[in-house]
Coordinates of C-alpha atoms and ligand atoms in Angstrom, one line a residue:
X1 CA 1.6 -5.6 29.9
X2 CA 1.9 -5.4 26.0
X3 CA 5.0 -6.6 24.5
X4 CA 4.3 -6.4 20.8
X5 CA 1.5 -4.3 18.7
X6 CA 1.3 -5.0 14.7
X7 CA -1.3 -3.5 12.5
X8 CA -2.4 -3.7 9.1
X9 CA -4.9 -2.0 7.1
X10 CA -6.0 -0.4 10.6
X11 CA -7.5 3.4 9.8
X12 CA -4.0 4.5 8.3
X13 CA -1.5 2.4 9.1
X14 CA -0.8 0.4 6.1
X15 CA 1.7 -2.2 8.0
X16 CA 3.5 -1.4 11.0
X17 CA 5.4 -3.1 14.0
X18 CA 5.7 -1.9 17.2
X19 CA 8.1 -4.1 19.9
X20 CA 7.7 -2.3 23.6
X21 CA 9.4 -5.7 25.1
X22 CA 12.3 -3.8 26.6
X23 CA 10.4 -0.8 28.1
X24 CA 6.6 -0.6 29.9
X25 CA 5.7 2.6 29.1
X26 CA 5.4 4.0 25.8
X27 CA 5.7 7.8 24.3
X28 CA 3.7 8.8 21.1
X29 CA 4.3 11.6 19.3
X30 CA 3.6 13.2 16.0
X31 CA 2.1 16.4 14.2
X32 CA -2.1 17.2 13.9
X33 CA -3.6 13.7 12.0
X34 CA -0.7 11.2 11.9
X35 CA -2.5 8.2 13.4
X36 CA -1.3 8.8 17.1
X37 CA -5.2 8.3 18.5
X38 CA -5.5 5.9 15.6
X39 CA -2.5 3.9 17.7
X40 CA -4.4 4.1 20.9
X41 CA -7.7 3.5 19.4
X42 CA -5.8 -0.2 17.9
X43 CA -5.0 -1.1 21.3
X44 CA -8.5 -0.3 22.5
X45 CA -9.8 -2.8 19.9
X46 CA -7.3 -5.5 20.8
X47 CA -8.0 -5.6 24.4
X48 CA -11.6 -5.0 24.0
X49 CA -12.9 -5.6 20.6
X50 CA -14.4 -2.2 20.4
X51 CA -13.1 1.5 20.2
X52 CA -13.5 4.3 22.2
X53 CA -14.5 6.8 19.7
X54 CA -16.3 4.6 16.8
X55 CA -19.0 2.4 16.7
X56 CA -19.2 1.5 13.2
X57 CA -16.7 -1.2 12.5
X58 CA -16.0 -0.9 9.1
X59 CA -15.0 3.0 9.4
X60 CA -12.0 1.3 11.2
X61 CA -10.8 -0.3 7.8
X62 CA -8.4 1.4 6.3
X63 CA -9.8 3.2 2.7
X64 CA -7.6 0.8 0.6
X65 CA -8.1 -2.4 2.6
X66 CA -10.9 -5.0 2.6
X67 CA -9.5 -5.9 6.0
X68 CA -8.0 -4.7 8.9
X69 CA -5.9 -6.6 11.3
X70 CA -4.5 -6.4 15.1
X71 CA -2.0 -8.4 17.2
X72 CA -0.5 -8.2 20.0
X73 CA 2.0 -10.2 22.2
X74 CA 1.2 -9.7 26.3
X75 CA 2.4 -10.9 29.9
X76 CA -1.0 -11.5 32.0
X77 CA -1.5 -13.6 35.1
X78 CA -1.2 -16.6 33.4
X79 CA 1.6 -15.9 31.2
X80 CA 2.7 -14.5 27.5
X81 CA -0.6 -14.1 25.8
X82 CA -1.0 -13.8 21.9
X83 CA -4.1 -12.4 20.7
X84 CA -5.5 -11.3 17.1
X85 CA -8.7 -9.0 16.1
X86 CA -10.1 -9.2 12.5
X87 CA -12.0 -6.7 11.0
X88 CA -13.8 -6.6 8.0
X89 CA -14.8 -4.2 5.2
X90 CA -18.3 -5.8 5.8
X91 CA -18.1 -4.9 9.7
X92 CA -17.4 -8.3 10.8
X93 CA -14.9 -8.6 13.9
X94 CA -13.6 -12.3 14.7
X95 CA -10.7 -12.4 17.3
X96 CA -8.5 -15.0 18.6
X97 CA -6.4 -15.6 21.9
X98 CA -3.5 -18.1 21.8
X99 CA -4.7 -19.5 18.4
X100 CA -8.4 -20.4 19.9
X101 CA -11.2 -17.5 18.8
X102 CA -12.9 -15.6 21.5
X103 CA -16.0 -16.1 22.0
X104 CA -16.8 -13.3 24.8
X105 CA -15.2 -10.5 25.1
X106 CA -15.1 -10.3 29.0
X107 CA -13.3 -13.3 29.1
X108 CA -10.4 -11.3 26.9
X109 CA -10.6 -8.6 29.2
X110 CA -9.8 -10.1 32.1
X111 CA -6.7 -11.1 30.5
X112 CA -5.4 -8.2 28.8
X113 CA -7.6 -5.0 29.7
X114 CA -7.3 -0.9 28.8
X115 CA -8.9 2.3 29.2
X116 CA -8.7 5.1 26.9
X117 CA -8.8 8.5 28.2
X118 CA -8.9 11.8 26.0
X119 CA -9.0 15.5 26.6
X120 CA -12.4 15.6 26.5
X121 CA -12.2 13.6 30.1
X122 CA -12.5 17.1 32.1
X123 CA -16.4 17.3 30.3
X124 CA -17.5 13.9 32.6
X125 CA -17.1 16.3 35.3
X126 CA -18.1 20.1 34.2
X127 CA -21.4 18.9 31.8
X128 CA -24.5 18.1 32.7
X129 CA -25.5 16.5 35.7
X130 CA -26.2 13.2 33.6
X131 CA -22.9 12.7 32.7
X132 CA -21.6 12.7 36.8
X133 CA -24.8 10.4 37.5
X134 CA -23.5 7.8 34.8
X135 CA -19.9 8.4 36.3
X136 CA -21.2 7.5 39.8
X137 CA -23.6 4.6 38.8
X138 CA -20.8 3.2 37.0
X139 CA -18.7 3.1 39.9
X140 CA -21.6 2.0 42.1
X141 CA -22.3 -0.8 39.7
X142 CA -19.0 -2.3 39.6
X143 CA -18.1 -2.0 43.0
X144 CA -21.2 -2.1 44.7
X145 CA -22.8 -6.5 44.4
X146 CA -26.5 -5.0 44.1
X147 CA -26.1 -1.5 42.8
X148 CA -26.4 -2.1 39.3
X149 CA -29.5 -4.5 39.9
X150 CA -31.5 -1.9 41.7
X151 CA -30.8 0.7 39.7
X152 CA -33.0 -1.6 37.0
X153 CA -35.9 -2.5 39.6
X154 CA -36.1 1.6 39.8
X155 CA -36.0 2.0 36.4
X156 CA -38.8 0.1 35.5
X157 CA -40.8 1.4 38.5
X158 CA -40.1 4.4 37.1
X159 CA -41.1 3.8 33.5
X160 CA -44.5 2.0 34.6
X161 CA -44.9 5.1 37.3
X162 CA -44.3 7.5 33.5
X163 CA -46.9 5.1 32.2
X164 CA -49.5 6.0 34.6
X165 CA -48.5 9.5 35.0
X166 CA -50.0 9.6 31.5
X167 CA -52.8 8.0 32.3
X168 CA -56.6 8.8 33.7
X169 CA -55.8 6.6 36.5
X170 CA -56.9 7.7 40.0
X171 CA -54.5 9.0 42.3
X172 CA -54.7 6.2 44.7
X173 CA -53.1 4.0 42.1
X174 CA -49.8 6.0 42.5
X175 CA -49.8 5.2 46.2
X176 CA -47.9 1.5 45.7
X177 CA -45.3 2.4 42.9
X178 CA -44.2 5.5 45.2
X179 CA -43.4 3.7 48.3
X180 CA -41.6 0.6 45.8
X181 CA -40.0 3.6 44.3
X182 CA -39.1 5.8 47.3
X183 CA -37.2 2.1 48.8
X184 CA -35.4 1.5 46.1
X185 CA -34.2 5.0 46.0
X186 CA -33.2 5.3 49.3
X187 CA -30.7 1.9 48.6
X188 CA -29.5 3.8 45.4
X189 CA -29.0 7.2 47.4
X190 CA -27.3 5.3 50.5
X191 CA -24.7 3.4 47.8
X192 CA -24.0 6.6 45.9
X193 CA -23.2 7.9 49.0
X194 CA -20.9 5.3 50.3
X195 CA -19.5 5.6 46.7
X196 CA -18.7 9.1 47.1
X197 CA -17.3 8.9 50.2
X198 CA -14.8 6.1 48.6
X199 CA -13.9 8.4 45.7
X200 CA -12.9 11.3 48.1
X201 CA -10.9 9.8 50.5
X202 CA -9.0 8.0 47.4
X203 CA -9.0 11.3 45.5
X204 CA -7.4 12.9 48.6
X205 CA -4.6 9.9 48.6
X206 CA -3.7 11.0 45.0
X207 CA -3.8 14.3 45.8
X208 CA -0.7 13.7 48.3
X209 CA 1.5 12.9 45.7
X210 CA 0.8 15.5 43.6
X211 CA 3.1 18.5 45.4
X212 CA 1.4 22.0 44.1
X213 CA -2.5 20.3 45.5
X214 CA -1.3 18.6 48.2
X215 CA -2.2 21.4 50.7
X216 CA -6.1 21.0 49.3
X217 CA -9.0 18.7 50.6
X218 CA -11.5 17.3 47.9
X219 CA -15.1 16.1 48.8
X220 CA -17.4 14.8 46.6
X221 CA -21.2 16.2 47.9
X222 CA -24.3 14.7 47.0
X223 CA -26.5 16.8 45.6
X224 CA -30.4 16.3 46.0
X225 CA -31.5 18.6 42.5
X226 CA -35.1 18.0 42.8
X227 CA -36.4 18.7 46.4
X228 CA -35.1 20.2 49.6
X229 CA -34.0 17.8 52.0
X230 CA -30.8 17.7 54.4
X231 CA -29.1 14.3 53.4
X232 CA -30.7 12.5 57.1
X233 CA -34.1 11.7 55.6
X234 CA -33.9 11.0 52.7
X235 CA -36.6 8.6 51.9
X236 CA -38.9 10.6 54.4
X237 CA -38.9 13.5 52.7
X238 CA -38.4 11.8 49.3
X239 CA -41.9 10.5 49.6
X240 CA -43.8 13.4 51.4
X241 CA -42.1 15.6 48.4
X242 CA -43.3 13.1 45.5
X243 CA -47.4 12.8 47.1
X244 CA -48.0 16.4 47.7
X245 CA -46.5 16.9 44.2
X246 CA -48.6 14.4 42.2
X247 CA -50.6 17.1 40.4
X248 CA -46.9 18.4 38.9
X249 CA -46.0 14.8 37.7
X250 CA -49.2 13.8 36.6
X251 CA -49.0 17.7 34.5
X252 CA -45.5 16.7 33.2
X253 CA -46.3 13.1 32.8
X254 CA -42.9 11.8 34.3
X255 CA -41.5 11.3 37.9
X256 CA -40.2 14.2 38.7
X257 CA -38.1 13.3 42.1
X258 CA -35.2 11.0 43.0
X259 CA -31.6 9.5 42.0
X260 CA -32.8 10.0 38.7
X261 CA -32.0 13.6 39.2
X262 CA -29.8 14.0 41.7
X263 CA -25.8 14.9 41.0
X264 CA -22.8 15.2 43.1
X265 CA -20.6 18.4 43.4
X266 CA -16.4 18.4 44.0
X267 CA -15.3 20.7 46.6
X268 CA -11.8 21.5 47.2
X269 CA -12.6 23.1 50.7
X270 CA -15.4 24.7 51.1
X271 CA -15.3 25.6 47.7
X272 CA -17.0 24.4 44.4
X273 CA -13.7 23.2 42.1
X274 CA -15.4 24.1 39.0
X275 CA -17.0 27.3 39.7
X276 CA -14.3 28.7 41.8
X277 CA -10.9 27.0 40.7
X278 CA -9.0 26.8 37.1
X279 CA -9.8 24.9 33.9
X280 CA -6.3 22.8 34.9
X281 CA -6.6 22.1 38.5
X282 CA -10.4 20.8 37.3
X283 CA -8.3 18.7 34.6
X284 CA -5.9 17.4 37.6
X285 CA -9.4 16.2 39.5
X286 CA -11.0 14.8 36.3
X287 CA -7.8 12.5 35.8
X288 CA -7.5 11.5 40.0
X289 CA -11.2 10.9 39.9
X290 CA -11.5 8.4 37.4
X291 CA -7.7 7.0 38.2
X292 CA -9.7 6.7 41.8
X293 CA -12.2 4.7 39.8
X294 CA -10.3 2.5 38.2
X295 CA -8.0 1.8 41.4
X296 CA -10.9 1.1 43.8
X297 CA -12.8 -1.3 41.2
X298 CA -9.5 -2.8 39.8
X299 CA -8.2 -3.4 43.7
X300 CA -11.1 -6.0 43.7
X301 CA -10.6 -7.6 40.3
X302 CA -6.6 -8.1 40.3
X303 CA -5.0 -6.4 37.3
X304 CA -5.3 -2.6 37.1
X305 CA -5.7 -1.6 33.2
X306 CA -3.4 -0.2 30.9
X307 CA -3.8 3.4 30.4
X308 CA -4.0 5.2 26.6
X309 CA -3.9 8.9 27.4
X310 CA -4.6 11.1 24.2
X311 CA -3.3 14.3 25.5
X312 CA -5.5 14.1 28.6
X313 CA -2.7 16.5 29.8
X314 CA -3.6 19.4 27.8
X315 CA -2.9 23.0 29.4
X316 CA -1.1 21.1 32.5
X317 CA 1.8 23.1 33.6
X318 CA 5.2 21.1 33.7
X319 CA 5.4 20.2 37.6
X320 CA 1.9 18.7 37.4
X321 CA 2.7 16.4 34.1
X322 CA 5.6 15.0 35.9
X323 CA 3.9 14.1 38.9
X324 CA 1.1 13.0 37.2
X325 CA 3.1 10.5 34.9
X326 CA 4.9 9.5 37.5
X327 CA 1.9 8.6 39.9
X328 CA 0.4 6.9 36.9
X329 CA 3.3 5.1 35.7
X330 CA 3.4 3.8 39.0
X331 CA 0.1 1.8 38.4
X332 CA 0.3 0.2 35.1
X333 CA 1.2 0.6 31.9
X334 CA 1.0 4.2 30.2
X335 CA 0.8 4.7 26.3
X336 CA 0.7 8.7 26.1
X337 CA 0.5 10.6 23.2
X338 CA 1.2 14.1 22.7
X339 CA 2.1 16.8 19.8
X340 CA 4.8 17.7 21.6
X341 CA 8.2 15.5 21.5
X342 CA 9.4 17.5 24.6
X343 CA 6.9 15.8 26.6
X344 CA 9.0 12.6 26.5
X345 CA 11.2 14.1 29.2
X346 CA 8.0 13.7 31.8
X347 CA 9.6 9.7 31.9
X348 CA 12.2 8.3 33.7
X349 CA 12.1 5.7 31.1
X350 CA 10.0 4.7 28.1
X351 CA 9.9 3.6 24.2
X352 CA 9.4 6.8 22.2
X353 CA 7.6 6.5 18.9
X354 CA 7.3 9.2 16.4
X355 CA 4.3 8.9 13.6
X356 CA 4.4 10.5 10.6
X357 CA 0.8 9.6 8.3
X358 CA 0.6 6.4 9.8
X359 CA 4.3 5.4 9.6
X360 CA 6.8 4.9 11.9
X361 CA 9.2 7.2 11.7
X362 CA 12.9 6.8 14.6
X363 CA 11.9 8.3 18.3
Ligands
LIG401 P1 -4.3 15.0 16.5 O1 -3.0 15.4 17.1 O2 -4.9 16.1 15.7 O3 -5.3 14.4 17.5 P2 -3.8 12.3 15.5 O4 -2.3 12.1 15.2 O5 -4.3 11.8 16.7 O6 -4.0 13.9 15.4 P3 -5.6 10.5 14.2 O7 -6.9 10.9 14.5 O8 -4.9 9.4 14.8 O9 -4.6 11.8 14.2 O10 -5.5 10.2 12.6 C1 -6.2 11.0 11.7 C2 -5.8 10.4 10.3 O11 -6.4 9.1 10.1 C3 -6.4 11.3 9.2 O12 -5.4 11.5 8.2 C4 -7.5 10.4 8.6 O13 -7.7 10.6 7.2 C5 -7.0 9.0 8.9 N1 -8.1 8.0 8.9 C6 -9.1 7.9 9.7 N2 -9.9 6.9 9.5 C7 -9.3 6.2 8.4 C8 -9.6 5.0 7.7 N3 -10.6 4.3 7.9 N4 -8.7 4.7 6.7 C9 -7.6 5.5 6.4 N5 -7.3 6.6 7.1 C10 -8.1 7.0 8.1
LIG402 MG1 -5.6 12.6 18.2

């Protein structure tokens, strides 16, 4: 939990102060381009050295400053924390926890840990199928001991396979790399499943406490994009569908069939959510899906992170705001911004900052 938050020469916050101590959750609020993401974003740096939306480190100096600096006082497992990030002009970032510098950053985390979550979360789930697949082989990979492993062997079994396919090898040569291919798939294919399943029976927990959905039933469906194939046989028919469509690959010059391609659908019923239901219940499932994430994988490692939501609540009616807060509240820590100061009333309790261009201005 943070206690304390100062920043200096931080995007545009010249010098403020922030002390949370007597309340967890916090309320941000402020007109278009005050610094209310630029708050979230400081916390994101503090508890992870890196920010959510910007890669470059010296863009996060503020114009008039050579350096930038955040702090930040915080009750973990092992106590009252204090921890400092430096960056510079120059791009350099040097941190330090109780007065010692950090020398890896997953150490930090594991003390004091976040996740930043914008409006933009709802595209995870309605873009391309690439973005699902890294949503589920995220998962996998931190829940799952040898997902993330595998996922590498079939990577580079795919790659050298690409290699070939470009080749004048004979077809024979493809014979080995398929079958090491179509095994590892068929582990990949049997954990995503098993992840899936996870997600929708957690996603169906959620959706109990959240009164207006808590009639619906949500499964998460695998979906095979690149061959026919009911979801029994998978490695069967993965590898009769890749040797009787060698000429295609070898055309195209890349593997054309597997967990590379597949993608998973969200039902609610026996409906598709984002085909068939609204832009906000789809919002609702974005948020409960990766909450469902974050509670299965954080179950495992102890402390759940805190959560910065930059108006991830956008076009939410009332009733679904106020059960969502309260669900989430219920977790961990919540720092949620918004342009609208009504929105504070969503809390039973929490400190309410106003920013006006990067000052603090009374909540
Ligand atoms: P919205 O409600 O529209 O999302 P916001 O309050 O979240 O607005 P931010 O993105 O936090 O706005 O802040 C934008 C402001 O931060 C802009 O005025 C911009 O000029 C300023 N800014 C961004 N980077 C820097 C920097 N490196 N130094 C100084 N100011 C910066
Ligand atoms: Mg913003």
């Amino acid at each position: 939990v943070l206690k304390k938050l100062w920043i200096k020469g931080f995007r545009n916050f010249s010098e403020v102060h922030f002390d949370f101590s007597e309340k967890r959750h916090c309320f941000i609020y402020g007109e278009n381009n005050q610094g209310k993401s630029n708050l979230l974003e400081a916390i994101s740096v503090l508890s992870s050295g890196k920010s959510p939306r910007e890669s470059v480190v010296r863009y996060l100096v503020g114009f008039d400053h050579s350096e930038a600096l955040i702090g930040g006082d915080f009750v973990s497992s092992s106590g009252v924390n204090r921890v400092y990030f430096k960056l510079s002009s120059e791009g350099v970032r040097s941190s330090f926890l109780n007065q010692e510098i950090v020398k890896s950053y997953t150490k930090l985390s594991r003390e004091l840990s976040s996740v930043y979550l914008s409006a933009d979360l709802i595209r995870i789930f309605q873009d391309s199928p690439s973005e699902r697949r890294k949503f589920l082989d995220m998962f996998c990979s931190l829940y799952f001991h040898d997902y993330l492993a595998t996922m590498k062997k079939y990577e580079r079994v795919v790659a050298q396979k690409n290699r070939l396919l470009k080749s004048e090898v004979s077809d024979d040569s493809f014979v080995l790399w398929n079958r090491q291919l179509c095994d590892l798939a068929y582990v990949i294919y049997d954990l995503r499943l098993r992840g899936l399943e996870l997600l929708s029976s957690r996603v169906n927990e959620l959706l109990g406490h959240i009164p207006a959905l808590s009639e619906g039933r949500v499964s998460l469906r695998y979906d095979i994009k690149s061959f026919k194939c009911d979801l029994l046989n998978y490695k069967a028919v993965l590898y009769e569908t890749i040797s009787s469509n060698l000429y295609k690959e070898r055309a195209s010059g890349c593997s054309l069939y597997g967990p590379h391609r597949d993608d998973f659908v969200i039902y609610i019923g026996d409906l598709e959510s984002m085909r068939f239901f609204s832009r906000g219940i789809n919002r609702v499932l974005s948020i409960l899906l990766y909450v469902s994430h974050l509670l299965l994988v954080f179950e495992h490692k102890g402390q759940f992170p805190i959560l910065l939501l930059d108006d991830v609540f956008v076009e939410l009616d009332e009733g679904m705001k106020r059960s969502l807060i309260s669900l989430l509240c219920g977790y961990t820590q919540v720092f949620y911004v918004s342009v609208n100061e009504s929105d504070r009333h969503y809390f039973d309790e929490c400190a309410v900052i106003r920013l006006m261009k990067g000052v603090l201005t009374d909540g």
